[in-house]
Short mmCIF file of C-alpha atoms and ligand atoms in Angstrom, two decimals:
data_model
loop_
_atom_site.label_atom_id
_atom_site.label_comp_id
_atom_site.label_asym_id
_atom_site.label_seq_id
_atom_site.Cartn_x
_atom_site.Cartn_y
_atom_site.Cartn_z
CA UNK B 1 114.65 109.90 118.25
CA UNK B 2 112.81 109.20 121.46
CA UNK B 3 109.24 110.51 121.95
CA UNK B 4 109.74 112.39 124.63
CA UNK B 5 106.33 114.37 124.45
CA UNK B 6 104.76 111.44 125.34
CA UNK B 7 106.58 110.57 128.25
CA UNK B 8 107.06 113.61 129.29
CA UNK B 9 105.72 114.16 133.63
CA UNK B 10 105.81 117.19 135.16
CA UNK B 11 108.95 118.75 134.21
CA UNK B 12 109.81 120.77 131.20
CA UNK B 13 112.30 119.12 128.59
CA UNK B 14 113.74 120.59 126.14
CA UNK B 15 116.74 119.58 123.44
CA UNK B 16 118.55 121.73 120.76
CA UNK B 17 122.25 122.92 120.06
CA UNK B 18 121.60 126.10 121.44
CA UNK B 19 118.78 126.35 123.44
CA UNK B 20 121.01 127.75 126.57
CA UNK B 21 120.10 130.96 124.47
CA UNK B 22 116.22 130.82 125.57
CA UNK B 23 117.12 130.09 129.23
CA UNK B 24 115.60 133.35 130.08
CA UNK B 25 112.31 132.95 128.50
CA UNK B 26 112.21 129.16 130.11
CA UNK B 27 112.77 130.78 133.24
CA UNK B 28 110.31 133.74 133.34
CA UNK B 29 107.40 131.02 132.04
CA UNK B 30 108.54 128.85 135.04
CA UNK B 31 107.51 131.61 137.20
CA UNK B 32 111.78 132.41 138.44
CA UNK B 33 112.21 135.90 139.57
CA UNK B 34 115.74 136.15 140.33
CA UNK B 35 118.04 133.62 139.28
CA UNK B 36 121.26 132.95 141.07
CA UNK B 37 123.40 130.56 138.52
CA UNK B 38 125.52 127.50 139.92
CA UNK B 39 128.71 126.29 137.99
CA UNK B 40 131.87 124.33 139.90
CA UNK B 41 135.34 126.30 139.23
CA UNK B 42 135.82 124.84 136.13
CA UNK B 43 132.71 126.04 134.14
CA UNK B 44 132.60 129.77 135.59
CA UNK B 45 133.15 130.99 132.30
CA UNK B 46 129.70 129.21 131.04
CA UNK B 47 127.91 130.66 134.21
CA UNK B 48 129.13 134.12 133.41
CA UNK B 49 127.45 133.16 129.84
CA UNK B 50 124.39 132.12 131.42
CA UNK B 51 124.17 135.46 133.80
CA UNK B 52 124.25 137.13 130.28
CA UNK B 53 121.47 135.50 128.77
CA UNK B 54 119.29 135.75 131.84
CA UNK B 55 120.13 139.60 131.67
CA UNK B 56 118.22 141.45 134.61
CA UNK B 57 116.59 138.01 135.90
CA UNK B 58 120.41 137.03 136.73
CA UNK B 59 121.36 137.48 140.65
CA UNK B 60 124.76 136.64 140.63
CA UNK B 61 127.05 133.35 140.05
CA UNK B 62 128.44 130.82 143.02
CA UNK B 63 131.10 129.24 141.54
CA UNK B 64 131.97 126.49 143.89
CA UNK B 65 129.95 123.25 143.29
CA UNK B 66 131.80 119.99 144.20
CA UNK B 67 131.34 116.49 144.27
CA UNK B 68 129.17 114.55 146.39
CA UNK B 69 127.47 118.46 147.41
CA UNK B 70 129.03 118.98 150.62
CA UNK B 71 126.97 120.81 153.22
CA UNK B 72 129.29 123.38 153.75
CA UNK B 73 129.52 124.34 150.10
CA UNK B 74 125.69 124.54 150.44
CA UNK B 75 125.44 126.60 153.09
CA UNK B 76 128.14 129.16 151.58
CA UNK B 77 125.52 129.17 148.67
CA UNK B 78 122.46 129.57 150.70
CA UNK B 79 123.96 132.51 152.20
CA UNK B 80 124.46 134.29 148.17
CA UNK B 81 121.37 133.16 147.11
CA UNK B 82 119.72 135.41 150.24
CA UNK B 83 122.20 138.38 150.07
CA UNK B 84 121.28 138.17 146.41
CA UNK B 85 117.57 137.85 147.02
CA UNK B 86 117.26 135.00 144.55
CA UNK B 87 114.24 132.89 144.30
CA UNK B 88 115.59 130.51 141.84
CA UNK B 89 118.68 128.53 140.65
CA UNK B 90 120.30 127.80 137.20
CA UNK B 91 122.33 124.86 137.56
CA UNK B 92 124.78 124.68 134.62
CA UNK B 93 126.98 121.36 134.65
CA UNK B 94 126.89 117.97 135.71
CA UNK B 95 125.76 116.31 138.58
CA UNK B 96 128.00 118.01 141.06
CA UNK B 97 125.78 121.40 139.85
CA UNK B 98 123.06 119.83 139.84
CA UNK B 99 123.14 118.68 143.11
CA UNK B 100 123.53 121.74 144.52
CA UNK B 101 120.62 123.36 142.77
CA UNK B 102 118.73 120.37 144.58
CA UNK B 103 120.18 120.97 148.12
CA UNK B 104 119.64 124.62 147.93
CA UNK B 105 115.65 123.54 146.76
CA UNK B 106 115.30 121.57 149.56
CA UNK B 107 116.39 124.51 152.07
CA UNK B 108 114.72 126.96 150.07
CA UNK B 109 112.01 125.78 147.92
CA UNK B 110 113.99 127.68 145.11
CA UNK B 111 112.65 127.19 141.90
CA UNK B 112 115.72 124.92 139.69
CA UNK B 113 116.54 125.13 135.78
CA UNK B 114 118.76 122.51 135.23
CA UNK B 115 121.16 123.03 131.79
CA UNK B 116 123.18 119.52 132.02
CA UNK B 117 126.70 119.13 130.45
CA UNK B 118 127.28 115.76 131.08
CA UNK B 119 125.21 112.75 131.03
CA UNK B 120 125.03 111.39 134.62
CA UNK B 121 121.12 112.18 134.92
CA UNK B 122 120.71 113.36 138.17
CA UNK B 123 118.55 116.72 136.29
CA UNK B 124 115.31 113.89 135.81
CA UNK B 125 115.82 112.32 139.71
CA UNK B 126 113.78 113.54 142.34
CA UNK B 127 116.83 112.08 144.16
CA UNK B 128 119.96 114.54 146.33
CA UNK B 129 122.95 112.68 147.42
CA UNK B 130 124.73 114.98 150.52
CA UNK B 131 127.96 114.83 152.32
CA UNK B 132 128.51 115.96 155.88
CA UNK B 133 131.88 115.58 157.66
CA UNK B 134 132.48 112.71 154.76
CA UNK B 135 129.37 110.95 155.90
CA UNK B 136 127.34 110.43 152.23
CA UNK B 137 123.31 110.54 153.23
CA UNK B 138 120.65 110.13 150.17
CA UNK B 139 117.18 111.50 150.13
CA UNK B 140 114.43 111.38 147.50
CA UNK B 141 111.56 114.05 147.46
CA UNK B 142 109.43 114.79 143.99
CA UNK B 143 110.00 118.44 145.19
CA UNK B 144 113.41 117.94 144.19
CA UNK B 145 113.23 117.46 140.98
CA UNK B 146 114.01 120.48 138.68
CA UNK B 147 110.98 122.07 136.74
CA UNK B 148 112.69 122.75 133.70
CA UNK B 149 115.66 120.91 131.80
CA UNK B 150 117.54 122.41 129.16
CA UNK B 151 119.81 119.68 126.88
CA UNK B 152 122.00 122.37 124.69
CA UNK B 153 124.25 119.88 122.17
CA UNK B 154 126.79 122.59 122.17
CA UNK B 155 127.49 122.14 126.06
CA UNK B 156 128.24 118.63 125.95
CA UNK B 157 130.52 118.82 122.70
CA UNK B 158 132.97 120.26 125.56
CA UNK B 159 133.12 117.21 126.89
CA UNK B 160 136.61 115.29 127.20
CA UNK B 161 136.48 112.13 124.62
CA UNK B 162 137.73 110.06 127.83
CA UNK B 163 134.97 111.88 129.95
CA UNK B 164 132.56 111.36 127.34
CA UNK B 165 132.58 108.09 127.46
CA UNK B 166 132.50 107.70 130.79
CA UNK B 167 129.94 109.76 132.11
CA UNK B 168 127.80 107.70 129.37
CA UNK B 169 128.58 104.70 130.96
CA UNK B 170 127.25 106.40 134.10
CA UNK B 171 124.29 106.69 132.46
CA UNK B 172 123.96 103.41 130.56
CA UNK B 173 124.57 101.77 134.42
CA UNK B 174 121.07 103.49 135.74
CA UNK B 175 119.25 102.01 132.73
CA UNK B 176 120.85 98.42 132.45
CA UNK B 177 119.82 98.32 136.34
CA UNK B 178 116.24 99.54 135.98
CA UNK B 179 115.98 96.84 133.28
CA UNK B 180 115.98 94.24 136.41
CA UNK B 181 114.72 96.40 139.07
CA UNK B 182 112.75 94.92 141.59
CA UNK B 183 110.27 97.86 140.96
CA UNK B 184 110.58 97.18 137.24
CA UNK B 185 107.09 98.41 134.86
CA UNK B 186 107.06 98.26 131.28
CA UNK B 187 107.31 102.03 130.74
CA UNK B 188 110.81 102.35 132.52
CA UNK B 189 112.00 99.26 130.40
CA UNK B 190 111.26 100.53 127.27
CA UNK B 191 113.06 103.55 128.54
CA UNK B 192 116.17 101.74 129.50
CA UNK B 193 116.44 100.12 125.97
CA UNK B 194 115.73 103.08 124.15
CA UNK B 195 118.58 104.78 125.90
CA UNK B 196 120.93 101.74 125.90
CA UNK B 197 120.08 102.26 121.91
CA UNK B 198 120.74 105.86 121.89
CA UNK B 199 124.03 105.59 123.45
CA UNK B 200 124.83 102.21 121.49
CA UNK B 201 124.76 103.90 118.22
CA UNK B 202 125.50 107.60 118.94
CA UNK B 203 128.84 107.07 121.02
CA UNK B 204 131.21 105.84 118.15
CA UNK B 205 129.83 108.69 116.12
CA UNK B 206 130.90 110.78 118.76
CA UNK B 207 133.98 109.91 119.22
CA UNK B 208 134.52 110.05 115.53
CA UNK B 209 133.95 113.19 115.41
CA UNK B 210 133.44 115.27 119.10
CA UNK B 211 131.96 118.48 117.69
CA UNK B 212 128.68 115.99 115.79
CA UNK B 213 125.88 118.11 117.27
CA UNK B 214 123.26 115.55 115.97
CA UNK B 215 125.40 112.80 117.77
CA UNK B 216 125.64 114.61 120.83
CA UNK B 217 121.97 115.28 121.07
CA UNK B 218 121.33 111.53 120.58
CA UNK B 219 123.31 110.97 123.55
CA UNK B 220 121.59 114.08 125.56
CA UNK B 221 118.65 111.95 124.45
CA UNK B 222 119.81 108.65 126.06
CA UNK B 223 120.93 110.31 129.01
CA UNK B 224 117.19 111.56 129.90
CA UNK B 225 116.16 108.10 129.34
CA UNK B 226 118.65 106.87 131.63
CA UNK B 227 118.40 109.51 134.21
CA UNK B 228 114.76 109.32 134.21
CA UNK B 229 114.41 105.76 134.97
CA UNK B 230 117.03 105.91 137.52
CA UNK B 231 114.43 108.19 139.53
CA UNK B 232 111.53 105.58 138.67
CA UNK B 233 113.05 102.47 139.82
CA UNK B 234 115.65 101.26 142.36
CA UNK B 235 118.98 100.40 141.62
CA UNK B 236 120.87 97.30 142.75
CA UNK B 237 124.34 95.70 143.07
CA UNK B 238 126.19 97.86 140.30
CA UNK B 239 125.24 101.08 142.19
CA UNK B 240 125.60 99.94 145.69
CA UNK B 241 129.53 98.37 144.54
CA UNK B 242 129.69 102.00 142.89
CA UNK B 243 129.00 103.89 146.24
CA UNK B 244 130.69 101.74 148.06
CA UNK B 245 134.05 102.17 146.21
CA UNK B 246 133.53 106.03 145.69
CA UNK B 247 132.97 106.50 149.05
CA UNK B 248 135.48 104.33 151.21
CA UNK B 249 138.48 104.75 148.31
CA UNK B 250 137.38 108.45 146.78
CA UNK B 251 137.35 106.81 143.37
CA UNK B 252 136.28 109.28 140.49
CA UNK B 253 132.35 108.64 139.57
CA UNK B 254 131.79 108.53 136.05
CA UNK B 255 134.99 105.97 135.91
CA UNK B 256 133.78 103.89 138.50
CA UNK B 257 131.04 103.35 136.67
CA UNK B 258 131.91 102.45 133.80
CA UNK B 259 134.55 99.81 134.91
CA UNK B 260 132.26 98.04 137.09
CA UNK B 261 129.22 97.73 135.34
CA UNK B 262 129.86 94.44 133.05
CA UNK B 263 131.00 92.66 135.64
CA UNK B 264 128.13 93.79 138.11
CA UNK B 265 125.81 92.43 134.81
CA UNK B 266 128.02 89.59 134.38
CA UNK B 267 126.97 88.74 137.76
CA UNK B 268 123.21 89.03 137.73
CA UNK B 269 122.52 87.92 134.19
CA UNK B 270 122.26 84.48 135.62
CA UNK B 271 119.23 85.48 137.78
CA UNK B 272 118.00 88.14 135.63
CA UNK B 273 118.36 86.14 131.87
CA UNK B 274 114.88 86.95 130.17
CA UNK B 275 114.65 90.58 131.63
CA UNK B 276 118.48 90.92 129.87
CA UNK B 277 117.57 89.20 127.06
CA UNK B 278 116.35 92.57 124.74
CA UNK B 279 120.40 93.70 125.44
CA UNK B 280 120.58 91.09 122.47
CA UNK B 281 119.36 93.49 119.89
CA UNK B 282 120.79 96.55 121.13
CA UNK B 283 124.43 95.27 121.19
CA UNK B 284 124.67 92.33 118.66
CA UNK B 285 125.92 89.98 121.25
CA UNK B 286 124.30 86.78 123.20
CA UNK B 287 126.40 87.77 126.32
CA UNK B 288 124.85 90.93 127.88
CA UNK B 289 128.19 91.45 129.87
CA UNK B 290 130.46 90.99 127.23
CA UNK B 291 128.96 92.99 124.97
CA UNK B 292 129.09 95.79 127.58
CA UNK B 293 132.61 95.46 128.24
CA UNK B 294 133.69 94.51 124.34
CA UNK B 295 131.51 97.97 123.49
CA UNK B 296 133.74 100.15 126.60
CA UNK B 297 136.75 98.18 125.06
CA UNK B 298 136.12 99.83 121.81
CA UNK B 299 135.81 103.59 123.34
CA UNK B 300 138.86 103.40 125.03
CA UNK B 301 137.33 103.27 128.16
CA UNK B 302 139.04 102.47 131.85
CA UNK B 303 138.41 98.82 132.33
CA UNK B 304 140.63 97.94 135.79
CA UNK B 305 140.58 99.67 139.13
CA UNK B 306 144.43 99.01 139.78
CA UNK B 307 144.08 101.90 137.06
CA UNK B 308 142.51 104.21 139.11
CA UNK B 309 144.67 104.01 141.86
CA UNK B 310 143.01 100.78 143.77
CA UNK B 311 145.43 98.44 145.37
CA UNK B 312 144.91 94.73 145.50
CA UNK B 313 144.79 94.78 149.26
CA UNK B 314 141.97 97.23 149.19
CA UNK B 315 139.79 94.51 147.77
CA UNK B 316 138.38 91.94 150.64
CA UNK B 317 137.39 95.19 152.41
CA UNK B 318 135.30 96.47 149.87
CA UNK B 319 134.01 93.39 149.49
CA UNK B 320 132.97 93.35 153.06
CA UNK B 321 131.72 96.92 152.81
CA UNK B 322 129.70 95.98 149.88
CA UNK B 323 127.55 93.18 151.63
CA UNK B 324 127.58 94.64 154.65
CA UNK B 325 124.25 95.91 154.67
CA UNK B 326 121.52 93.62 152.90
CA UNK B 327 119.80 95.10 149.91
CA UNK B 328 117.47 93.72 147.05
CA UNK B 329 119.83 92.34 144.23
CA UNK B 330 118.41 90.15 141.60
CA UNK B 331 121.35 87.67 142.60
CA UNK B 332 122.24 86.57 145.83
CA UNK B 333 124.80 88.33 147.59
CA UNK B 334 127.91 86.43 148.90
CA UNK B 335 131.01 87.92 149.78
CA UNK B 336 133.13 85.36 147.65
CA UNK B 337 131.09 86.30 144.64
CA UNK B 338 131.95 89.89 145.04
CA UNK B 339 135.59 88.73 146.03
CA UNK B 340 135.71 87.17 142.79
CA UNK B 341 133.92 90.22 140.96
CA UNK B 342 136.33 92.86 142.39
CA UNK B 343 139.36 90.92 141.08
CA UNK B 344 138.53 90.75 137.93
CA UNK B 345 137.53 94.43 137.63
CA UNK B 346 140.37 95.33 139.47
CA UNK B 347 142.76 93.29 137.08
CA UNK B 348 140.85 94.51 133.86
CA UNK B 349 140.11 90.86 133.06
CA UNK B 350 136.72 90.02 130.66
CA UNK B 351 133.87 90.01 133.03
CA UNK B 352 132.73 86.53 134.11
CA UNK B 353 129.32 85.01 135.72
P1 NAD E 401 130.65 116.48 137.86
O1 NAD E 401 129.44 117.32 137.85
O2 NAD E 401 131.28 116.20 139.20
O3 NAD E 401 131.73 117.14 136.90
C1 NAD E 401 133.08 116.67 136.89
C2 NAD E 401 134.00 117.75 136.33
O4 NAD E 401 133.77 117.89 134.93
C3 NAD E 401 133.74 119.12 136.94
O5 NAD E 401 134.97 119.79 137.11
C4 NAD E 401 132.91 119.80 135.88
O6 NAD E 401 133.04 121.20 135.92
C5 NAD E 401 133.52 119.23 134.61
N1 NAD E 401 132.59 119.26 133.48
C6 NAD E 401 131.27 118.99 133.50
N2 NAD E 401 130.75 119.11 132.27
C7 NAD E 401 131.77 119.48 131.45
C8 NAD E 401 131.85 119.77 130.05
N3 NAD E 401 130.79 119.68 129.25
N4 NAD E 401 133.03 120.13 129.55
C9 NAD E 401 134.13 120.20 130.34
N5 NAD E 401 134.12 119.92 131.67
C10 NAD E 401 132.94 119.58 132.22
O7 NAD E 401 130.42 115.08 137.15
P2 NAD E 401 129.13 114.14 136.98
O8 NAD E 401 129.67 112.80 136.70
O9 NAD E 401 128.17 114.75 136.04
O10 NAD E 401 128.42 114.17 138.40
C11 NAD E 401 128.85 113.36 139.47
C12 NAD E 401 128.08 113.70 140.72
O11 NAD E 401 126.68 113.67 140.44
C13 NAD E 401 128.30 112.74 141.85
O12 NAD E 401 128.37 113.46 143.05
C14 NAD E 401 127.07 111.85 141.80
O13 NAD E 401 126.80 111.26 143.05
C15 NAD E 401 126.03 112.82 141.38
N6 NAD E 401 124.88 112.19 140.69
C16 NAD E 401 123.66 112.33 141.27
C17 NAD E 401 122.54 111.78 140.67
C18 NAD E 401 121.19 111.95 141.32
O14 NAD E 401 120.20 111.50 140.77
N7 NAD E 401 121.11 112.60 142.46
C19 NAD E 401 122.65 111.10 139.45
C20 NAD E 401 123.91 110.97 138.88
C21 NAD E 401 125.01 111.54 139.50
#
């Protein structure tokens, strides 16, 4: 269990199977008057829940979160959370939600309570990621950062086996990253590994068995790890190949993710060997990367991008895309190395330095 008092900052955190049950008492002590709650189409049913349990504080339910939190869908919101006279959000969901408790914040200043049901993080990240006319921009404000977190067990046993274990590898990607940040401190390290560990052991019990509330928690746990050092430090290659591929092919997130991360690591362990080197206990294996992609291997993960759609020929111009625009990578950035790195991941092949 991670000791989360300890490291807790300036946001509330709270875990049990549950605790979406209290929602309204978290709420009234974060000062929330009246809540509007956020959901995408999918989990209206769990916002209707949520309007229950925040009885008379509730203002209503916007339904129509999406990916990436387009503008537009932001603005239809904006426009409830007035005729409503909200002051607040509940986000219930995963990042998608979450995001567009954030964008509403930044418009509004509305107070956010963020009940996650996957494990991409962005609830701990002071960071918003927007899309306008398909143009992604990314801004990072402490103010953005929701004031309380609520990690109920119960909402993530709904997660999808296949979805489970990708949106963990989401998470997994932000700490594995931090762990050779340029920014790195010892705190966020400690973090990463901790998570890494959480996820490491907790995900085969999960899949075992979905409805394991203890397991789940564990990997609630993890994912605040994860999520919380992806706010703390930046992120490199993995997320900037990640973007890059989302954005320019429309490649599903979580899956993304979790096919290119060994092979991003595979790539920067030679330049990043000693910070790597605690992945050794965690997974049981010299090889950082191939333990990463031997452990999704074992999940039944995604592992190639022709998978998801990606064609062969769609691979020297993502490489270009991806080293386009310098950025701080632990490794040097050459097209040819990312040629190479896309070809594998693309073909499902073992990742390879
Ligand atoms: P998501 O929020 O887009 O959800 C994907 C789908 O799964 C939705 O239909 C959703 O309703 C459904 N779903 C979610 N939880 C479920 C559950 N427990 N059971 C059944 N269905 C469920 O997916 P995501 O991967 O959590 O979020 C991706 C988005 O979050 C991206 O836009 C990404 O850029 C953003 N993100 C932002 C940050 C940040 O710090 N700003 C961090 C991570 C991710």
């Amino acid at each position: 269990m991670l000791d989360i008092d300890h490291l807790a900052s300036d946001q509330t955190v709270a875990f049990g199977a549950g605790i979406r049950r209290k929602a309204r008492d978290h709420a009234d002590a974060a000062g929330c008057g009246r809540v509007l709650v956020l959901t995408t189409p999918h989990q209206s049913d769990l916002g209707l829940e949520l309007a229950e349990i925040l009885g008379p504080m509730a203002a209503g339910i916007f339904s129509k979160a999406a990916m990436h939190t387009p503008t537009d869908v932001t603005a239809e919101a904006l426009s409830h959370l007035q005729d409503a006279g909200a002051d607040s959000v509940l986000s219930v969901g995963g990042g998608s939600t979450i995001g567009l408790g954030k964008a509403i914040s930044l418009r509004t200043g509305a107070r956010q309570i963020a009940l996650p049901t996957t494990y991409a993080g962005s609830e701990c990240t002071p960071i918003l990621g927007q899309t306008e006319n398909g143009v992604k921009t990314t801004i990072s404000d402490p103010k953005l950062r929701p004031q309380v977190v609520l990690y109920d067990a119960e909402l993530v046993a709904t997660l999808p086996v296949e979805m489970t274990v990708t949106s963990a590898f989401n998470a997994m990607a932000h700490a594995v990253e931090a762990l050779y940040a340029k920014d790195r401190n010892e705190a966020a390290t400690q973090l990463s590994l901790d998570g890494l560990a959480a996820f490491r052991r907790a995900l085969p019990e999960v899949l075992a068995d979905p409805t394991d509330l203890s397991a789940r928690q564990a990997t609630q746990e993890g994912a605040w790890a994860c999520g919380t050092v992806l706010g703390q430090v930046g992120m490199a290659l993995h997320h900037k190949l990640c973007h890059t591929l989302g954005g320019a092919l429309n490649l599903p997130h979580a899956e993304t993710h979790t096919i290119i991360l060994p092979h991003a690591l595979a790539y920067n362990a030679p330049a990043a060997a000693e910070e790597l080197a605690p992945l050794r206990d965690v997974f049981g294996q010299d090889d950082p990367a191939r333990a990463m992609w031997d452990f999704a291997a074992s999940l039944g993960a995604p592992m190639a991008l022709k998978d998801l759609g990606v064609t062969e020929g769609d691979l020297d111009r993502m490489a270009d895309l991806a080293t386009q625009n310098p950025y701080w990578n632990p490794r040097k950035i050459t097209a040819e190395g990312i040629r190479a790195l896309l070809h594998r991941a693309w073909a499902g092949r073992p990742p390879q330095a």
